[in-house]
Each structure stands twice: as structure tokens, then as C-alpha cells.
Coordinates of C-alpha atoms and ligand atoms in Angstrom, one line a residue:
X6 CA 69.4 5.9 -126.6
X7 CA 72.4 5.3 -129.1
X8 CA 72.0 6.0 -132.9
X9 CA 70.7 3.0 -134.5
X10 CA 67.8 3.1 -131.6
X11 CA 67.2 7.1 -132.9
X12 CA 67.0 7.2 -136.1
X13 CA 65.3 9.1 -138.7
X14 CA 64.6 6.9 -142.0
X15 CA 62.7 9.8 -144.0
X16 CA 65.0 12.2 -146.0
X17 CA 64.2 16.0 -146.1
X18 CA 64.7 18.0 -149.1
X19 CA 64.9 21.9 -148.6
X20 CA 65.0 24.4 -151.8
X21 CA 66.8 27.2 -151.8
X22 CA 65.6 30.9 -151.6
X23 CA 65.9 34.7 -150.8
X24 CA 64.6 33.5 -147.2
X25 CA 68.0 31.1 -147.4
X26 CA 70.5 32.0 -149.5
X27 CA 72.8 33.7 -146.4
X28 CA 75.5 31.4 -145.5
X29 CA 74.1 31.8 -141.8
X30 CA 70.6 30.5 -143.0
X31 CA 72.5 28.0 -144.8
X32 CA 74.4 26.7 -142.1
X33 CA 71.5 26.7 -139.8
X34 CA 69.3 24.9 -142.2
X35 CA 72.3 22.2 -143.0
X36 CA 72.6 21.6 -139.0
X37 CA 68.8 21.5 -138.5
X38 CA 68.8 18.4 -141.0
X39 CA 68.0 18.8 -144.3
X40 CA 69.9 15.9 -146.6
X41 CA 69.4 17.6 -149.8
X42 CA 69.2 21.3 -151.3
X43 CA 67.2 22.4 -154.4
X44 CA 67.9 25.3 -156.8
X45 CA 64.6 25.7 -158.3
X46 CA 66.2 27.0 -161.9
X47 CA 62.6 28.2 -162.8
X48 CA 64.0 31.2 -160.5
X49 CA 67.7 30.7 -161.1
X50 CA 70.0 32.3 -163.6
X51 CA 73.4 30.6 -164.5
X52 CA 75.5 33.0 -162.6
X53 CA 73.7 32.1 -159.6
X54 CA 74.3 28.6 -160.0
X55 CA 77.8 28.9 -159.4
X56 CA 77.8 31.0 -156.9
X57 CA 75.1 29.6 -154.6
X58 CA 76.9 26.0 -154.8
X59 CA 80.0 26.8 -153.6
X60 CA 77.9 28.9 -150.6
X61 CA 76.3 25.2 -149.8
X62 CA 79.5 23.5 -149.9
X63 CA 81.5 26.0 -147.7
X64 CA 78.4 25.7 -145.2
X65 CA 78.8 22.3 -145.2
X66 CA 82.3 22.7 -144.2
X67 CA 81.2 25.2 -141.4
X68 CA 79.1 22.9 -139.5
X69 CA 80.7 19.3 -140.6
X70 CA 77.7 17.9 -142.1
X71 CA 77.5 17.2 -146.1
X72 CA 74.2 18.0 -148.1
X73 CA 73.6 16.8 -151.7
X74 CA 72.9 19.4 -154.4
X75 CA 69.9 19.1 -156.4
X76 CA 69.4 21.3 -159.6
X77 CA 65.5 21.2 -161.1
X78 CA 66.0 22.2 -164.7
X79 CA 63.0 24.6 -165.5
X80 CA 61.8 22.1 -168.7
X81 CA 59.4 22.8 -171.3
X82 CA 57.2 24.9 -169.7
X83 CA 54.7 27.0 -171.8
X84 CA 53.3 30.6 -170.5
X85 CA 51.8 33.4 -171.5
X86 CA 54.1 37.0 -173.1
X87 CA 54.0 40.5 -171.5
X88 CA 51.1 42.2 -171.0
X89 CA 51.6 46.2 -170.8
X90 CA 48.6 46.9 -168.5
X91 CA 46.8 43.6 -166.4
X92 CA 43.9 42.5 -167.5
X93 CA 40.9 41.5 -165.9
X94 CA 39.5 38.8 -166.9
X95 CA 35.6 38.1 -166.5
X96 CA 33.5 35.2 -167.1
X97 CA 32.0 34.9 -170.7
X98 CA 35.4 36.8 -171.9
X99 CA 37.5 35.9 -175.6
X100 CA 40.9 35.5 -175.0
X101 CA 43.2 35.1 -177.8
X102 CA 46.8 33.5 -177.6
X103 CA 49.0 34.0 -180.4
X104 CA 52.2 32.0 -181.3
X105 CA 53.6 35.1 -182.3
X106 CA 54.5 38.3 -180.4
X107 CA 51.7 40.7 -180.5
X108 CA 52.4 44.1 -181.9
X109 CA 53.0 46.5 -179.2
X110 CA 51.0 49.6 -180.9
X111 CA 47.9 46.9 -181.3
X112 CA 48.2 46.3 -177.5
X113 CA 46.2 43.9 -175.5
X114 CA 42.9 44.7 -175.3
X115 CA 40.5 44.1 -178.3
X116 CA 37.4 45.8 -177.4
X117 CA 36.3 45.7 -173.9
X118 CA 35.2 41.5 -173.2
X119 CA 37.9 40.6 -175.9
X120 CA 41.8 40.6 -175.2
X121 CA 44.7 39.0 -176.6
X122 CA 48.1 38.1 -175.5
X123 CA 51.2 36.1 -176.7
X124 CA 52.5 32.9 -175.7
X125 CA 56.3 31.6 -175.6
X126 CA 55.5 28.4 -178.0
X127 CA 54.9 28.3 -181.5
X128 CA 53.2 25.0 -181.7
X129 CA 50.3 25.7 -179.5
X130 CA 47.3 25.9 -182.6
X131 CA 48.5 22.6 -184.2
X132 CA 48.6 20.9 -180.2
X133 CA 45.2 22.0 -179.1
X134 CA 41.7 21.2 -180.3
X135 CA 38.6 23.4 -180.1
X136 CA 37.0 21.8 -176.6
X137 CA 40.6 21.3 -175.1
X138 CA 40.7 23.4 -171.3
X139 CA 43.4 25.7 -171.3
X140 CA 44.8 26.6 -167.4
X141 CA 46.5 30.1 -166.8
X142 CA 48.3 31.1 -164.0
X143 CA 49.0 28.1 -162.3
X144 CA 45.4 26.9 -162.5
X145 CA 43.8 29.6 -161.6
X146 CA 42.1 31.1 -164.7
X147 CA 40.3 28.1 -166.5
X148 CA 39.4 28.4 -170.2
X149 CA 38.1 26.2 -173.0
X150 CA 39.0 26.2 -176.5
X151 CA 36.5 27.9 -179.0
X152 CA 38.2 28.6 -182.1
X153 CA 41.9 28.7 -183.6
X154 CA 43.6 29.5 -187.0
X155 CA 47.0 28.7 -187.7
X156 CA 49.1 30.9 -185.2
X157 CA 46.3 32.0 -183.0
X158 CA 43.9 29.6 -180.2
X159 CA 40.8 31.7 -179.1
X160 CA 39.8 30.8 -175.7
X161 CA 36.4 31.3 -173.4
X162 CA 37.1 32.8 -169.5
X163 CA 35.8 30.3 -167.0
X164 CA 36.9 31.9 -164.0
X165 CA 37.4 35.5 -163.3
X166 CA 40.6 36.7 -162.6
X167 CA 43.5 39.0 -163.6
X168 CA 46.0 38.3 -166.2
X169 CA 49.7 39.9 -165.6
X170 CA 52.9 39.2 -167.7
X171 CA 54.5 35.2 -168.1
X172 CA 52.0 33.5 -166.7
X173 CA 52.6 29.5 -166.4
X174 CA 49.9 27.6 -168.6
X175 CA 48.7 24.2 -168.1
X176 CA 47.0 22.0 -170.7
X177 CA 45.4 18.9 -169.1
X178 CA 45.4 16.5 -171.4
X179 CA 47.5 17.7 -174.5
X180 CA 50.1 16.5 -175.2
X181 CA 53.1 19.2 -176.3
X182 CA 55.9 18.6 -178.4
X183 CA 58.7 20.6 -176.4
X184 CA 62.2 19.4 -176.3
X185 CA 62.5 17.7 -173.0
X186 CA 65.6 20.5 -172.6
X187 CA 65.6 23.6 -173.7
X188 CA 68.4 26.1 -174.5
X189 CA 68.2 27.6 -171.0
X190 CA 67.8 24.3 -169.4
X191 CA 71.5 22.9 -171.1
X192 CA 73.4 26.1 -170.2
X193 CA 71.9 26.2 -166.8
X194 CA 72.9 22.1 -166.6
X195 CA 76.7 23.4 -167.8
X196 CA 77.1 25.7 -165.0
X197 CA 75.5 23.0 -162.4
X198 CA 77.8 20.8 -163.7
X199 CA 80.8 22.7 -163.9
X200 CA 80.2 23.5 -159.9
X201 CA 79.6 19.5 -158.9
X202 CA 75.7 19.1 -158.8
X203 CA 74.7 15.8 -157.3
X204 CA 71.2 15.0 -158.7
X205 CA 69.1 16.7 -161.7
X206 CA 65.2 16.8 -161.5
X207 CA 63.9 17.2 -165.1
X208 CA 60.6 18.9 -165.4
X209 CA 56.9 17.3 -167.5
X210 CA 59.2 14.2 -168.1
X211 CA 56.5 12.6 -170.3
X212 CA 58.2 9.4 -171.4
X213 CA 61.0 7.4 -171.4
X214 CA 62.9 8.7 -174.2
X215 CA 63.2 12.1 -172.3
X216 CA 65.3 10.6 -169.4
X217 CA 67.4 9.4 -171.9
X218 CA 67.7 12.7 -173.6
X219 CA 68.9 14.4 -170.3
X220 CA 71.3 10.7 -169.5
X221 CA 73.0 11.6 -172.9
X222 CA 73.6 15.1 -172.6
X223 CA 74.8 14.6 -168.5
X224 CA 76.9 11.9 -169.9
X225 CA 78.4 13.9 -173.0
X226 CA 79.4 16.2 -170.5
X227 CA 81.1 14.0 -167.8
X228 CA 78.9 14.1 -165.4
X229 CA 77.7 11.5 -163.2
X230 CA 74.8 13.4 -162.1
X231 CA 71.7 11.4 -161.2
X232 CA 68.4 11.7 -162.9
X233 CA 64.8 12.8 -160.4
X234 CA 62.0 12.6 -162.7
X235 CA 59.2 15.2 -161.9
X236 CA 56.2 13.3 -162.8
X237 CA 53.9 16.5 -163.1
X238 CA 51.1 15.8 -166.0
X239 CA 49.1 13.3 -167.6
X240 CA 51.3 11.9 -169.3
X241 CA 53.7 11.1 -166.8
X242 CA 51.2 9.4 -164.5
X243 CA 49.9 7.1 -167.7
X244 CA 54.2 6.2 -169.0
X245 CA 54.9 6.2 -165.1
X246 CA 56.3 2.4 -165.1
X247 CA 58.7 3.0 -168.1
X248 CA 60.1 6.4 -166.6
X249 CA 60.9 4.8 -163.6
X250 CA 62.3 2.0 -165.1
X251 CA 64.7 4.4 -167.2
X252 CA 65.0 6.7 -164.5
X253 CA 67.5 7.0 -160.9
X254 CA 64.5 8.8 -158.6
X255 CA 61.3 10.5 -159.2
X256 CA 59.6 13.1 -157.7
X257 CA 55.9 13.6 -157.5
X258 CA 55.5 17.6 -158.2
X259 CA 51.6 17.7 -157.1
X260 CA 52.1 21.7 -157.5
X261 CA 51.5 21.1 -161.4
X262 CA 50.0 17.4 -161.3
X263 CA 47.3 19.1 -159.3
X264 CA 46.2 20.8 -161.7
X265 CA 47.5 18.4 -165.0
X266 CA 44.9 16.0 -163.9
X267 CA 41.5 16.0 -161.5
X268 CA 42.6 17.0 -158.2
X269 CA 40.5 14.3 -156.3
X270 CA 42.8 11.9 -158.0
X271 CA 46.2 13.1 -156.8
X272 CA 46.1 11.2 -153.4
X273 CA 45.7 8.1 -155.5
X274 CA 48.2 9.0 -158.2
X275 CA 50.9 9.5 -155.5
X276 CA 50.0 5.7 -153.5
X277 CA 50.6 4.7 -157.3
X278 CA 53.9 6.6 -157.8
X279 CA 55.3 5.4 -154.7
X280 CA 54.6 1.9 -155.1
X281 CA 56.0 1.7 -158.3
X282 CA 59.5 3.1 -157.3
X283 CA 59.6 0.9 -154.5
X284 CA 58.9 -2.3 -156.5
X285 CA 62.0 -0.9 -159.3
X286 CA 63.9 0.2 -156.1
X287 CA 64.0 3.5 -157.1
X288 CA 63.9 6.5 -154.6
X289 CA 60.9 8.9 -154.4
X290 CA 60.5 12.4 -153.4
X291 CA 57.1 13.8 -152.3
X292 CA 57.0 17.3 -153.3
X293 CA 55.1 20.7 -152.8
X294 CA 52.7 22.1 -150.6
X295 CA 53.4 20.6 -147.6
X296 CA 54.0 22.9 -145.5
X297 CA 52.2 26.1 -147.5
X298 CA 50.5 27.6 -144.5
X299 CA 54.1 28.0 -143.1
X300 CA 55.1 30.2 -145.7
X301 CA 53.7 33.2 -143.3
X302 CA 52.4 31.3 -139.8
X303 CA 54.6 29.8 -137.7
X304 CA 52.6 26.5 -137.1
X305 CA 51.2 24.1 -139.9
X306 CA 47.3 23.6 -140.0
X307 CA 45.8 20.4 -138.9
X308 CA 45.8 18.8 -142.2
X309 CA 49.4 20.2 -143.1
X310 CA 50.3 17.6 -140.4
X311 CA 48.3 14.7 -141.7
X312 CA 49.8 15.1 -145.3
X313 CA 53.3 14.8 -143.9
X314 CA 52.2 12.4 -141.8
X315 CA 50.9 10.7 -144.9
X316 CA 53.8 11.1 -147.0
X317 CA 55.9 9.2 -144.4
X318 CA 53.5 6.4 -143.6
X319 CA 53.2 5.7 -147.5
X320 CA 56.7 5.5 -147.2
X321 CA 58.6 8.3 -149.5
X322 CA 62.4 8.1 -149.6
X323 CA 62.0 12.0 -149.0
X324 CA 59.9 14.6 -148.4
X325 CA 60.2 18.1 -150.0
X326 CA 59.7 21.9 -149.2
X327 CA 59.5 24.5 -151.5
X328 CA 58.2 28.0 -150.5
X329 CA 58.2 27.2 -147.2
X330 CA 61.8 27.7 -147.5
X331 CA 62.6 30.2 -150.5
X332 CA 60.3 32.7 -149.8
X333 CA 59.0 31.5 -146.3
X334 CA 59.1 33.9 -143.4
X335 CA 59.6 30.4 -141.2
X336 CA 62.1 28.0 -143.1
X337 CA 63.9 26.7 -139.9
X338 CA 60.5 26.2 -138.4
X339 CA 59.4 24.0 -141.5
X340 CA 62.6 21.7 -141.1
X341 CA 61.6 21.3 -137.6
X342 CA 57.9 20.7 -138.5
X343 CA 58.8 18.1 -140.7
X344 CA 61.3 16.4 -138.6
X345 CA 58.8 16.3 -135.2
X346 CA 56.2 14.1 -137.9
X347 CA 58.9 12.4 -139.1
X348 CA 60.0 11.2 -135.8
X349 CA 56.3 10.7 -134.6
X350 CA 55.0 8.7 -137.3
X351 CA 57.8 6.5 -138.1
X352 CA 58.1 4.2 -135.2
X353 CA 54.0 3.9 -135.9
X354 CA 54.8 2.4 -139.3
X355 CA 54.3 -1.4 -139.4
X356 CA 58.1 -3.2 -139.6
X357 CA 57.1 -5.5 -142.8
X358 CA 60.0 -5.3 -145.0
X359 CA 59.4 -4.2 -149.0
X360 CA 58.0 -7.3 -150.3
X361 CA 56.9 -6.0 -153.4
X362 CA 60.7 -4.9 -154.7
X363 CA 62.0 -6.9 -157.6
X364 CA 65.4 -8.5 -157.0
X365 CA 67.3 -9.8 -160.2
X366 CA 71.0 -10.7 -158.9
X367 CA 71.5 -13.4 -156.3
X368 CA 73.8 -10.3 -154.4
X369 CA 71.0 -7.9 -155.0
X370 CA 69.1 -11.0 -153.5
X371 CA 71.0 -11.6 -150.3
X372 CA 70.2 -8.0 -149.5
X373 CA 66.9 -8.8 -148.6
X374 CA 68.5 -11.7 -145.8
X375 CA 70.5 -8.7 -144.3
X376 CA 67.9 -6.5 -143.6
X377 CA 65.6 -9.3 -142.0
X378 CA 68.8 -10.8 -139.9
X379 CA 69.4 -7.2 -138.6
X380 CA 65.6 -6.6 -138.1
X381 CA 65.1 -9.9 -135.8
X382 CA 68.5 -9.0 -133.9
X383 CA 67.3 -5.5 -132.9
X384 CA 69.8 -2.7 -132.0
X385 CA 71.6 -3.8 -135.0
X386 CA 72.7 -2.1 -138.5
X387 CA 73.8 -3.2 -142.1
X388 CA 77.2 -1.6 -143.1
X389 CA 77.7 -1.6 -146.9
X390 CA 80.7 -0.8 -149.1
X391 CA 79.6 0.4 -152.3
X392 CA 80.9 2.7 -155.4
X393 CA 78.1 2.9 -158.0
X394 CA 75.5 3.1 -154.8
X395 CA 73.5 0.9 -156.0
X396 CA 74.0 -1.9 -153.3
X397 CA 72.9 0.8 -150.6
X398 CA 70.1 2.5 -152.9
X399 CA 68.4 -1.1 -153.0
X400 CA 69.0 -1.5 -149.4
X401 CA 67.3 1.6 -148.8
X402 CA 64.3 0.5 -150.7
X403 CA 63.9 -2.8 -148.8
X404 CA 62.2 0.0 -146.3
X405 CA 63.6 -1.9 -143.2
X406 CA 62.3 0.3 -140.1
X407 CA 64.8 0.6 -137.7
X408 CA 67.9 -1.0 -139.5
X409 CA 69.9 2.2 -140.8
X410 CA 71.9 1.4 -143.7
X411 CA 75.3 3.2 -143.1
X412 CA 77.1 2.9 -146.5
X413 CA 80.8 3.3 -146.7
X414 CA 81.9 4.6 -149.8
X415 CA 85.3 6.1 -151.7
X416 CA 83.9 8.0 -154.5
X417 CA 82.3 11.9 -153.3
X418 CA 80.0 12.3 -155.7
X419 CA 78.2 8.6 -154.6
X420 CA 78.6 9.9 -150.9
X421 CA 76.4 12.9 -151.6
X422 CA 74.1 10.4 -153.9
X423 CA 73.5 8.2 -151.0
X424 CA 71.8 11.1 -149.1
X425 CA 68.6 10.8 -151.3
X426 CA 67.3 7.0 -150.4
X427 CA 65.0 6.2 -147.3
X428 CA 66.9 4.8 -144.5
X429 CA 70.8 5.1 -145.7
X430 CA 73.9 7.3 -143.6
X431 CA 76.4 7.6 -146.2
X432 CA 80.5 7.9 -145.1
X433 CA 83.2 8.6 -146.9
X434 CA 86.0 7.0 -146.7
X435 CA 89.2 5.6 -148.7
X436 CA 88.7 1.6 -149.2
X437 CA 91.8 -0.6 -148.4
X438 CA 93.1 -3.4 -150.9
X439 CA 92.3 -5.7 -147.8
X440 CA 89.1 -6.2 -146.9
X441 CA 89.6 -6.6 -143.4
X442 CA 91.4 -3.3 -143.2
X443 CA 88.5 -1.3 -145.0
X444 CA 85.8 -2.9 -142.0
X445 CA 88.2 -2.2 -139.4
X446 CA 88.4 1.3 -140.7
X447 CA 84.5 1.3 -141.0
X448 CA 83.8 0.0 -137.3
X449 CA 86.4 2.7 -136.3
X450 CA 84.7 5.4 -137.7
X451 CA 81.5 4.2 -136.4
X452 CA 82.1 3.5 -133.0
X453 CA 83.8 7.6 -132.9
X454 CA 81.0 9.1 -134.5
X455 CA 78.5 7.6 -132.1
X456 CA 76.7 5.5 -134.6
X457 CA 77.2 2.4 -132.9
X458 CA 77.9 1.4 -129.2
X459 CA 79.6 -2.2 -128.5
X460 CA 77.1 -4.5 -127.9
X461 CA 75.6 -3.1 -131.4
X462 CA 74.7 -6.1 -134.0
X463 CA 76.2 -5.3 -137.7
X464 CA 75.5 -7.5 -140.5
X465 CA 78.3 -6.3 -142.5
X466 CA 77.5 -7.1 -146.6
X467 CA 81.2 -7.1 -147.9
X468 CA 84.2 -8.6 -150.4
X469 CA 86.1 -11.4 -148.2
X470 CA 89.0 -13.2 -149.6
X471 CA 88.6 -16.6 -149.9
X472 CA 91.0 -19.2 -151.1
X473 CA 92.9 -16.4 -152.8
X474 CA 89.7 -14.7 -154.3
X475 CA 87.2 -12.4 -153.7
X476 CA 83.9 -13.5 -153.0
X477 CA 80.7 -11.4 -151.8
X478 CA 80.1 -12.3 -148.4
X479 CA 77.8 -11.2 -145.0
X480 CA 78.9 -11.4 -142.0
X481 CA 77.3 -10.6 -138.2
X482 CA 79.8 -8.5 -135.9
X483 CA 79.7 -7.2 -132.9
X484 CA 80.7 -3.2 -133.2
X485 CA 83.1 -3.8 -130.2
X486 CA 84.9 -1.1 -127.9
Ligands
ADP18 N1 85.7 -4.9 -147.3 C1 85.9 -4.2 -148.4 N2 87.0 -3.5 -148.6 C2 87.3 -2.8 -149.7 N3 86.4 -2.6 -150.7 C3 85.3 -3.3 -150.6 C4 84.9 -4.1 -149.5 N4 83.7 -4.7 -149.7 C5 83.3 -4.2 -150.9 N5 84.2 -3.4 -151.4 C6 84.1 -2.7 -152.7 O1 82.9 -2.0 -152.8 C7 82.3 -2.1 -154.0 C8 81.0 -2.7 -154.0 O2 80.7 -2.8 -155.3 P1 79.5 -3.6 -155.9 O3 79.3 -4.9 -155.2 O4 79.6 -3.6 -157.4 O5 78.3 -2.7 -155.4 P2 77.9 -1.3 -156.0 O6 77.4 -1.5 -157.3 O7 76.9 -0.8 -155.0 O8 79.1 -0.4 -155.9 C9 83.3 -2.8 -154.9 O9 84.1 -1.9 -155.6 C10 84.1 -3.7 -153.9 O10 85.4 -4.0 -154.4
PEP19 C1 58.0 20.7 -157.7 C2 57.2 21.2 -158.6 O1 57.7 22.0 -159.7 P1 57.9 23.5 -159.7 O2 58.2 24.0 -158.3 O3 59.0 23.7 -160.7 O4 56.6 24.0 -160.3 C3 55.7 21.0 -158.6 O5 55.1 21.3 -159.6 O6 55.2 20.5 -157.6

């Protein structure tokens, strides 16, 4: 079986961890096929950001095979202050949450039933109304609103449980005021920058206008970073067509969306997600959970393997691991996991080409003819030279099964971009003033790396000079000897 006839369209994404930091976990985890690496900076301090990408990129080096670098800025996240002793929290409890630190001399605890605690943002009485559900600890403590003053919100216990220090807190259905980026989230961005990060996933983007409030700072800064969206709340999910519109990639982060909105609705919130990015042509990562049993068994349940399963049928550009891979006592197993679905389910998938995309320029338009040429041909491929990416990134969303996109480009930073999108093999390589030369050069590197055998079919979507100018052409080749 040559390449074109083996190949794996779905894109994993692997984020980095204790379990994974060595540079031998690295290198194995780079070989075993992981396309991009997350630094979850939720965990991550500035000096680590330096440090850990220059560990990727000498992996890389190791074992020959490039990986793109993803940071995931922490975002306006809101949780709840120290606590000097845990508190157990019953049903029926008061719970109060200031917007100011609480005195360390008046401690905690009220009277028994009664507690209080701070929490890390200042606007939280004016946001919420008496009735609004407050969720602590990542969803597991629910609480409802029963009183509030001006720099305190008293909340009823819904669910038992104990309350230890910085606890994350959800609020379904308010709407906060946080900066899109805060203070830790630009110096963190400096340092990823500095060290040549790839992509950036902002955290509760909840409209538009914060994409643009990331694009403006990446761009003040030189960076050609591109933007992954985390659509995590309700907000997101309602402003989802304008995000992505704005946007490069999102990710559906069902970790936090799970609880942001009615959990019964998060299989149909993530059909939505992935339709609209592939009608805008956008790439879209499926994210969290997938694997969780894996963090301590060696072998995913039953339904583990249907929600991968799902994931690639509904045709995500990528699919994502988190704690199966920082904290995990299996990581390698969970690439491998994910790769045996991958490879299962794919050649299942029905071979209709994205009909839904929306094409604008007559080149973006004759994309669509090259995917369907080299689908009817079989054993065939579409070569692409691009420097922006976007050529191969709307090839990639055309979702043509067994056509790999291999996408030449010139420019590093593109290379690593073109890692992300379903379907597309990116090469680097240094284009030629003649056309010709730059396919020859292309087909040469092919045919070496195995990619292609002779009698391989490439519809080849290039400049050609005609008459003395340069016109966008495809062409059909054979990959030759
Ligand atoms: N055969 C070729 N040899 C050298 N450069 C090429 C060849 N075909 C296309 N290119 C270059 O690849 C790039 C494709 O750019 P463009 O059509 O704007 O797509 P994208 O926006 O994806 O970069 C252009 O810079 C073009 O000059
Ligand atoms: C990816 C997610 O974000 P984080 O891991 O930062 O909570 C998520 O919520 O699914």
C-alpha cells in the first residue's frame, strides 16, 4: 500500500504535561503521530514557556518529524481565593463570595452551615442576579443566588461537597465583563511568541470583538500566530457564526461547555460547531475528555471509543487529548488509541465532498474541481503551493476522503500551520522563480519520501507562465520514476 492509499485525514492534538515533558516522552510522542502540541498555560508559567518549546523543537529534530506549537492562553477565568482549612460543604448551606479578600483573622467559617470565601473578580455582585446558578469546582458544587450587596453574592449549597483553595467557577448564563486577555495571559503570549508559537487558543471567546483583541495584540507584536477559538460558554455557542467568521480555527472545549450549558445539549452544540467551520472553511478541534478513562487504565471504555469514533465521522479537522497526556499514566497508549479509531472509522465515512463550504474566488472555486478530479481518478493526490496557507486550509476543508492534500510551502511558520487542517501533509521547501522548477522539486521530494509511487495521479493547483505571465493553473501528472 503506498501513502496516498494509507492515509490518515484526522489530526491529533496532544497537550503537554509532567507525564511528557522528558525529551524521551517527547520524541516518542512526536514519532507516534501527534501533529500538534498544547501548553495548557492554565498550568504554565512564562519561564516554562520558553523552555518547554525549544524541548519540542529539538525533539522534532531528533526524530525528523515537525509538530506545530499551540499555546491556550488561560483567559478570563473567574475562581474562588484561599481557604485556610477545606470546607465541607452540605446541602441547605450559605455561602458567601466576596469581591474583596477576606480578612485572614475573620477566617472562613461563619457559624457552622454559614462560610465565606473570596473570589478573584471584582465585578461579580453587579454580573449576577439573585436566581442566577453559581458552579464551583468545575461543576461540581452547584449553588443558586439568594442575596448580594455591593461587594458580596450570598449563595445556597445544592450539592454537597468540599471546598479547597482557587477553585474554577462557572456561571451559566451570565455574562462577565473580563478582558478577553488578562495581564498573565499577554506576558505569557510575549514569551510564546518570543520562542516561535504556531497557533494561540483563546479561552470563553464570547464574541467577535475578542478575536480581534487577541489579532491586534499578536499583530503589535509581530507575530503571525494563528487564532483557535475555545468556544466554552453560552455565549460562544449563541455568537458562534461571527467568531468563526473573525476567527483562523475553533476548538470545542466541552470540559467547560459541559457545564456552561445543559449537558444533554453538548452532542448537538458540537454537530453545530463543526458544521459551521466547515461551511467558513475554518478548521475545528474536538477537545477534552476523550480519552479520560485512560488517564489511569490502559484501555478506553466502550463509549470512549464511540465518541472518538464520533468525533471523526462528524468530521473534526483534529481531535484533542488533554490529561490523558499531562498527567496520564498512559499518554503513548492514548495516541495509539486514537490513531487505531482514526484509521478504523475513516475509510467508513461516506466520500461526498463538503458541499456546504462557501467558495467566494473563482481560484478558491477551482479547488473544489481538484479535489473531485483526484477523487474519480483514485490513487491520486492534489499538490499545492501556498504561502498565506490559505489555498491548502480550504482544500483541507473540502473533506475529500482519500485525496491527501500535500502542500508545498517556503515560509516555516505556514509549514507548521498547515499541520492543523483535516486531510493536508505540509513540506517545506524553497520555491523557484520558475514554476516548472518548483514542481519538479515537489515531485522529487515526493517520490523520495514515499508519498507517491509512479503510476500515482497528481492534480497539481499551481502558477504556470503563459504568454509571458503568470496565470493560476491545474494540471494532471503522473508522479513518474
Ligand atoms: N509552481 C510554482 N512555483 C513557485 N511558486 C509558486 C508556484 N505555484 C504557486 N506558487 C506561489 O505560491 C503562492 C500561492 O499563493 P496564493 O495563490 O496567494 O495562495 P495562498 O494564499 O494559499 O498562499 C504564491 O506566492 C505563488 O507565487
Ligand atoms: C480545553 C478546555 O479548556 P481547559 O482545559 O483550559 O479547561 C475545555 O474546557 O475543554
Amino acid at each position: 500500500m503506498n501513502a496516498v492509499q494509507s492515509y490518515r485525514h484526522t489530526k491529533i492534538i496532544a497537550t503537554i504535561g509532567p507525564a511528557t515533558d522528558s525529551p524521551e516522552k517527547l520524541q516518542a510522542m512526536i514519532s507516534a503521530g501527534v501533529d500538534m502540541i498544547r501548553l495548557n498555560m492554565a498550568h504554565g508559567t512564562v519561564q516554562w514557556v520558553e523552555e518547554i518549546i525549544a524541548k519540542i523543537r529539538a525533539a522534532s529534530a531528533v526524530v525528523h518529524r515537525e509538530v506545530a506549537v499551540m499555546m491556550d492562553v488561560k483567559g478570563p477565568e473567574v475562581r474562588t481565593g484561599v481557604v485556610a482549612e477545606d470546607i465541607e460543604l452540605q446541602i441547605g448551606d450559605r455561602l458567601e463570595l466576596h469581591s474583596a479578600a477576606i480578612d485572614p483573622d475573620a477566617g472562613n467559617v461563619i457559624q457552622p452551615g454559614s462560610y465565606r470565601v473570596s473570589v478573584n473578580y471584582p465585578d461579580l455582585p453587579h454580573d449576577l442576579e439573585v436566581g442566577a446558578k453559581v458552579l464551583i469546582d468545575s461543576g461540581l458544587l452547584h449553588s443558586t443566588v439568594i442575596e448580594k450587596s455591593d461587594r458580596m453574592v450570598s449563595v445556597q449549597i445544592e450539592t454537597p461537597g468540599t471546598l479547597t483553595s482557587r477553585r474554577h467557577i462557572n456561571l451559566p448564563g451570565t455574562l462577565i465583563k473580563l478582558p478577553a486577555l488578562t495581564k498573565k495571559d499577554e506576558a505569557d503570549l510575549l514569551a510564546g511568541i518570543k520562542a516561535g508559537l504556531d497557533f494561540v487558543a483563546l479561552s470563553f471567546v464570547r464574541q467577535a470583538a475578542d478575536v480581534v483583541t487577541l489579532r491586534d495584540f499578536l499583530k503589535s507584536h509581530g507575530s503571525e500566530a494563528r487564532i483557535i477559538s475555545k468556544i466554552e460558554d453560552h455565549a460562544g455557542v449563541v455568537n458562534m457564526h461571527s467568531i468563526i467568521h473573525e476567527t483562523d480555527a475553533v476548538m470545542v472545549a466541552r470540559g467547560d461547555l459541559g457545564i456552561e450549558i445543559a449537558f444533554q445539549n453538548l452532542p448537538i452544540v458540537q454537530s453545530k460547531l463543526i458544521e459551521a467551520c466547515m461551511q467558513q472553511g475554518k478548521p475545528v478541534i474536538v477537545a477534552t475528555h476523550l480519552l479520560e478513562s485512560m488517564i489511569s487504565s490502559p484501555m478506553p471504555t466502550r463509549a470512549e471509543i464511540s465518541d472518538v469514533s464520533n468525533a471523526v465521522r462528524e468530521q473534526a479537522d483534529a481531535i484533542m487529548l488533554s490529561g490523558e497526556t499531562t498527567v496520564g499514566a498512559y499518554p503513548l497508549e492514548s495516541i495509539d488509541v486514537l490513531k487505531k479509531i482514526i484509521e478504523s472509522i475513516e475509510p467508513s465515512v461516506g466520500s461526498q465532498v463538503n458541499e456546504s463550504i462557501h467558495l467566494y474566488t473563482p481560484k478558491a472555486k477551482m479547488l473544489r474541481s481538484s479535489v473531485s478530479l483526484a477523487a474519480e481518478l483514485g490513487n491520486s493526490a492534489v499538490v499545492v503551493f501556498t504561502r498565506s496557507g490559505f489555498l491548502a486550509y480550504v482544500l483541507g476543508a473540502l473533506r475529500a476522503y482519500k485525496v491527501p492534500i500535500l502542500a508545498f510551502t517556503d515560509i516555516p511558520t505556514t509549514f507548521h500551520q498547515l499541520l492543523l487542517p483535516w486531510g493536508v501533509e505540509p513540506f517545506l521547501m524553497d520555491f523557484s522563480d520558475d514554476p516548472e522548477e518548483t514542481i519538479q522539486n515537489a515531485l522529487q521530494l515526493l517520490r523520495e519520501r514515499g508519498f507517491v509511487d509512479p503510476e500515482s495521479w497528481l492534480v497539481v493547483i499551481t502558477n504556470a507562465l503563459a504568454d509571458g505571465q503568470i496565470i493560476d493553473s491545474l494540471q494532471l501528472r503522473q508522479a513518474g520514476a
